[in-house]
């Protein structure tokens, strides 16, 4: 069973569709019972969608990684300030 730190470490890969099938299963199992990670996942997913829909960048593997990292840094910052 994974914990929240493991989830945060893998969420970028999960959003990019780059996580391995067994990792995805573990992330989904964690999401199902962890409200904190549900909020983080939802925020990150919405932010990625807004960015990709803006057409301002190409969501290639090379382009998406720094963006998901930036999103995660932003989310972590928000959590710290609460
Ligand atoms: Zn969690």
mmCIF file with all atom_site columns, C-alpha atoms and ligand atoms in Angstrom:
data_model
loop_
_atom_site.group_PDB
_atom_site.id
_atom_site.type_symbol
_atom_site.label_atom_id
_atom_site.label_alt_id
_atom_site.label_comp_id
_atom_site.label_asym_id
_atom_site.label_entity_id
_atom_site.label_seq_id
_atom_site.pdbx_PDB_ins_code
_atom_site.Cartn_x
_atom_site.Cartn_y
_atom_site.Cartn_z
_atom_site.occupancy
_atom_site.B_iso_or_equiv
_atom_site.pdbx_formal_charge
_atom_site.auth_seq_id
_atom_site.auth_comp_id
_atom_site.auth_asym_id
_atom_site.auth_atom_id
_atom_site.pdbx_PDB_model_num
ATOM   1  C  CA  . UNK A 1 1  ? 0.000   0.000  0.000   1.00 0.00 ? 1  UNK A CA  1
ATOM   2  C  CA  . UNK A 1 2  ? 1.351   3.414  -0.926  1.00 0.00 ? 2  UNK A CA  1
ATOM   3  C  CA  . UNK A 1 3  ? 1.160   6.568  1.189   1.00 0.00 ? 3  UNK A CA  1
ATOM   4  C  CA  . UNK A 1 4  ? 0.531   10.225 0.329   1.00 0.00 ? 4  UNK A CA  1
ATOM   5  C  CA  . UNK A 1 5  ? 4.230   10.957 -0.311  1.00 0.00 ? 5  UNK A CA  1
ATOM   6  C  CA  . UNK A 1 6  ? 4.364   8.078  -2.809  1.00 0.00 ? 6  UNK A CA  1
ATOM   7  C  CA  . UNK A 1 7  ? 1.230   9.397  -4.469  1.00 0.00 ? 7  UNK A CA  1
ATOM   8  C  CA  . UNK A 1 8  ? 2.693   12.914 -4.790  1.00 0.00 ? 8  UNK A CA  1
ATOM   9  C  CA  . UNK A 1 9  ? 5.882   11.479 -6.251  1.00 0.00 ? 9  UNK A CA  1
ATOM   10 C  CA  . UNK A 1 10 ? 3.954   9.594  -8.951  1.00 0.00 ? 10 UNK A CA  1
ATOM   11 C  CA  . UNK A 1 11 ? 1.102   11.984 -9.756  1.00 0.00 ? 11 UNK A CA  1
ATOM   12 C  CA  . UNK A 1 12 ? 3.010   13.650 -12.595 1.00 0.00 ? 12 UNK A CA  1
ATOM   13 C  CA  . UNK A 1 13 ? 3.541   10.294 -14.285 1.00 0.00 ? 13 UNK A CA  1
ATOM   14 C  CA  . UNK A 1 14 ? -0.061  9.355  -13.584 1.00 0.00 ? 14 UNK A CA  1
ATOM   15 C  CA  . UNK A 1 15 ? -1.370  12.537 -15.236 1.00 0.00 ? 15 UNK A CA  1
ATOM   16 C  CA  . UNK A 1 16 ? 1.001   12.063 -18.161 1.00 0.00 ? 16 UNK A CA  1
ATOM   17 C  CA  . UNK A 1 17 ? -0.166  8.457  -18.562 1.00 0.00 ? 17 UNK A CA  1
ATOM   18 C  CA  . UNK A 1 18 ? 3.444   7.413  -18.000 1.00 0.00 ? 18 UNK A CA  1
ATOM   19 C  CA  . UNK A 1 19 ? 2.906   5.406  -14.813 1.00 0.00 ? 19 UNK A CA  1
ATOM   20 C  CA  . UNK A 1 20 ? 3.142   1.615  -15.114 1.00 0.00 ? 20 UNK A CA  1
ATOM   21 C  CA  . UNK A 1 21 ? -0.133  -0.344 -14.875 1.00 0.00 ? 21 UNK A CA  1
ATOM   22 C  CA  . UNK A 1 22 ? 0.614   -1.714 -11.396 1.00 0.00 ? 22 UNK A CA  1
ATOM   23 C  CA  . UNK A 1 23 ? 1.594   1.770  -10.185 1.00 0.00 ? 23 UNK A CA  1
ATOM   24 C  CA  . UNK A 1 24 ? -1.632  3.225  -11.607 1.00 0.00 ? 24 UNK A CA  1
ATOM   25 C  CA  . UNK A 1 25 ? -3.617  0.560  -9.755  1.00 0.00 ? 25 UNK A CA  1
ATOM   26 C  CA  . UNK A 1 26 ? -1.917  1.446  -6.480  1.00 0.00 ? 26 UNK A CA  1
ATOM   27 C  CA  . UNK A 1 27 ? -2.446  5.180  -7.063  1.00 0.00 ? 27 UNK A CA  1
ATOM   28 C  CA  . UNK A 1 28 ? -6.132  4.603  -7.813  1.00 0.00 ? 28 UNK A CA  1
ATOM   29 C  CA  . UNK A 1 29 ? -6.502  2.432  -4.700  1.00 0.00 ? 29 UNK A CA  1
ATOM   30 C  CA  . UNK A 1 30 ? -4.933  5.202  -2.620  1.00 0.00 ? 30 UNK A CA  1
ATOM   31 C  CA  . UNK A 1 31 ? -7.108  7.875  -4.284  1.00 0.00 ? 31 UNK A CA  1
ATOM   32 C  CA  . UNK A 1 32 ? -10.245 5.893  -3.459  1.00 0.00 ? 32 UNK A CA  1
ATOM   33 C  CA  . UNK A 1 33 ? -9.761  6.345  0.282   1.00 0.00 ? 33 UNK A CA  1
ATOM   34 C  CA  . UNK A 1 34 ? -7.586  9.484  0.625   1.00 0.00 ? 34 UNK A CA  1
ATOM   35 C  CA  . UNK A 1 35 ? -9.439  12.787 0.435   1.00 0.00 ? 35 UNK A CA  1
ATOM   36 C  CA  . UNK A 1 36 ? -6.228  14.839 0.540   1.00 0.00 ? 36 UNK A CA  1
ATOM   37 C  CA  . UNK A 1 37 ? -4.884  13.158 -2.566  1.00 0.00 ? 37 UNK A CA  1
ATOM   38 C  CA  . UNK A 1 38 ? -8.286  13.382 -4.271  1.00 0.00 ? 38 UNK A CA  1
ATOM   39 C  CA  . UNK A 1 39 ? -8.121  17.183 -3.888  1.00 0.00 ? 39 UNK A CA  1
ATOM   40 C  CA  . UNK A 1 40 ? -4.514  17.317 -5.098  1.00 0.00 ? 40 UNK A CA  1
ATOM   41 C  CA  . UNK A 1 41 ? -5.248  15.024 -8.040  1.00 0.00 ? 41 UNK A CA  1
ATOM   42 C  CA  . UNK A 1 42 ? -8.353  16.996 -9.006  1.00 0.00 ? 42 UNK A CA  1
ATOM   43 C  CA  . UNK A 1 43 ? -6.501  20.338 -8.872  1.00 0.00 ? 43 UNK A CA  1
ATOM   44 C  CA  . UNK A 1 44 ? -3.552  19.037 -10.858 1.00 0.00 ? 44 UNK A CA  1
ATOM   45 C  CA  . UNK A 1 45 ? -5.775  17.429 -13.480 1.00 0.00 ? 45 UNK A CA  1
ATOM   46 C  CA  . UNK A 1 46 ? -7.852  20.599 -13.930 1.00 0.00 ? 46 UNK A CA  1
ATOM   47 C  CA  . UNK A 1 47 ? -4.721  22.745 -14.179 1.00 0.00 ? 47 UNK A CA  1
ATOM   48 C  CA  . UNK A 1 48 ? -3.221  20.441 -16.787 1.00 0.00 ? 48 UNK A CA  1
ATOM   49 C  CA  . UNK A 1 49 ? -6.487  20.549 -18.756 1.00 0.00 ? 49 UNK A CA  1
ATOM   50 C  CA  . UNK A 1 50 ? -6.637  24.367 -18.654 1.00 0.00 ? 50 UNK A CA  1
ATOM   51 C  CA  . UNK A 1 51 ? -3.041  24.601 -19.828 1.00 0.00 ? 51 UNK A CA  1
ATOM   52 C  CA  . UNK A 1 52 ? -3.451  22.038 -22.595 1.00 0.00 ? 52 UNK A CA  1
ATOM   53 C  CA  . UNK A 1 53 ? -6.739  23.595 -23.776 1.00 0.00 ? 53 UNK A CA  1
ATOM   54 C  CA  . UNK A 1 54 ? -5.110  27.018 -23.982 1.00 0.00 ? 54 UNK A CA  1
ATOM   55 C  CA  . UNK A 1 55 ? -3.087  25.751 -26.936 1.00 0.00 ? 55 UNK A CA  1
ATOM   56 C  CA  . UNK A 1 56 ? -0.102  27.667 -25.646 1.00 0.00 ? 56 UNK A CA  1
ATOM   57 C  CA  . UNK A 1 57 ? 2.081   24.600 -25.491 1.00 0.00 ? 57 UNK A CA  1
ATOM   58 C  CA  . UNK A 1 58 ? 2.461   21.186 -27.016 1.00 0.00 ? 58 UNK A CA  1
ATOM   59 C  CA  . UNK A 1 59 ? 1.837   18.421 -24.479 1.00 0.00 ? 59 UNK A CA  1
ATOM   60 C  CA  . UNK A 1 60 ? 4.705   16.314 -25.673 1.00 0.00 ? 60 UNK A CA  1
ATOM   61 C  CA  . UNK A 1 61 ? 6.601   14.196 -23.172 1.00 0.00 ? 61 UNK A CA  1
ATOM   62 C  CA  . UNK A 1 62 ? 9.359   16.800 -23.058 1.00 0.00 ? 62 UNK A CA  1
ATOM   63 C  CA  . UNK A 1 63 ? 6.997   19.731 -22.568 1.00 0.00 ? 63 UNK A CA  1
ATOM   64 C  CA  . UNK A 1 64 ? 4.602   18.169 -20.051 1.00 0.00 ? 64 UNK A CA  1
ATOM   65 C  CA  . UNK A 1 65 ? 7.118   17.116 -17.436 1.00 0.00 ? 65 UNK A CA  1
ATOM   66 C  CA  . UNK A 1 66 ? 8.261   20.566 -16.328 1.00 0.00 ? 66 UNK A CA  1
ATOM   67 C  CA  . UNK A 1 67 ? 4.640   21.747 -16.319 1.00 0.00 ? 67 UNK A CA  1
ATOM   68 C  CA  . UNK A 1 68 ? 3.394   18.940 -14.080 1.00 0.00 ? 68 UNK A CA  1
ATOM   69 C  CA  . UNK A 1 69 ? 6.386   19.574 -11.828 1.00 0.00 ? 69 UNK A CA  1
ATOM   70 C  CA  . UNK A 1 70 ? 5.457   23.259 -11.656 1.00 0.00 ? 70 UNK A CA  1
ATOM   71 C  CA  . UNK A 1 71 ? 1.847   22.355 -10.875 1.00 0.00 ? 71 UNK A CA  1
ATOM   72 C  CA  . UNK A 1 72 ? 2.938   20.005 -8.107  1.00 0.00 ? 72 UNK A CA  1
ATOM   73 C  CA  . UNK A 1 73 ? 5.248   22.655 -6.652  1.00 0.00 ? 73 UNK A CA  1
ATOM   74 C  CA  . UNK A 1 74 ? 2.336   25.105 -6.708  1.00 0.00 ? 74 UNK A CA  1
ATOM   75 C  CA  . UNK A 1 75 ? -0.021  22.627 -5.011  1.00 0.00 ? 75 UNK A CA  1
ATOM   76 C  CA  . UNK A 1 76 ? 2.562   21.783 -2.365  1.00 0.00 ? 76 UNK A CA  1
ATOM   77 C  CA  . UNK A 1 77 ? 3.018   25.512 -1.711  1.00 0.00 ? 77 UNK A CA  1
ATOM   78 C  CA  . UNK A 1 78 ? -0.729  25.972 -1.270  1.00 0.00 ? 78 UNK A CA  1
ATOM   79 C  CA  . UNK A 1 79 ? -0.920  23.082 1.171   1.00 0.00 ? 79 UNK A CA  1
ATOM   80 C  CA  . UNK A 1 80 ? 1.927   24.476 3.245   1.00 0.00 ? 80 UNK A CA  1
ATOM   81 C  CA  . UNK A 1 81 ? 0.259   27.883 3.552   1.00 0.00 ? 81 UNK A CA  1
ATOM   82 C  CA  . UNK A 1 82 ? -3.079  26.466 4.756   1.00 0.00 ? 82 UNK A CA  1
HETATM 83 ZN ZN1 . LIG B 2 .  ? -3.056  10.424 0.171   1.00 0.00 ? 1  LIG B ZN1 1
#
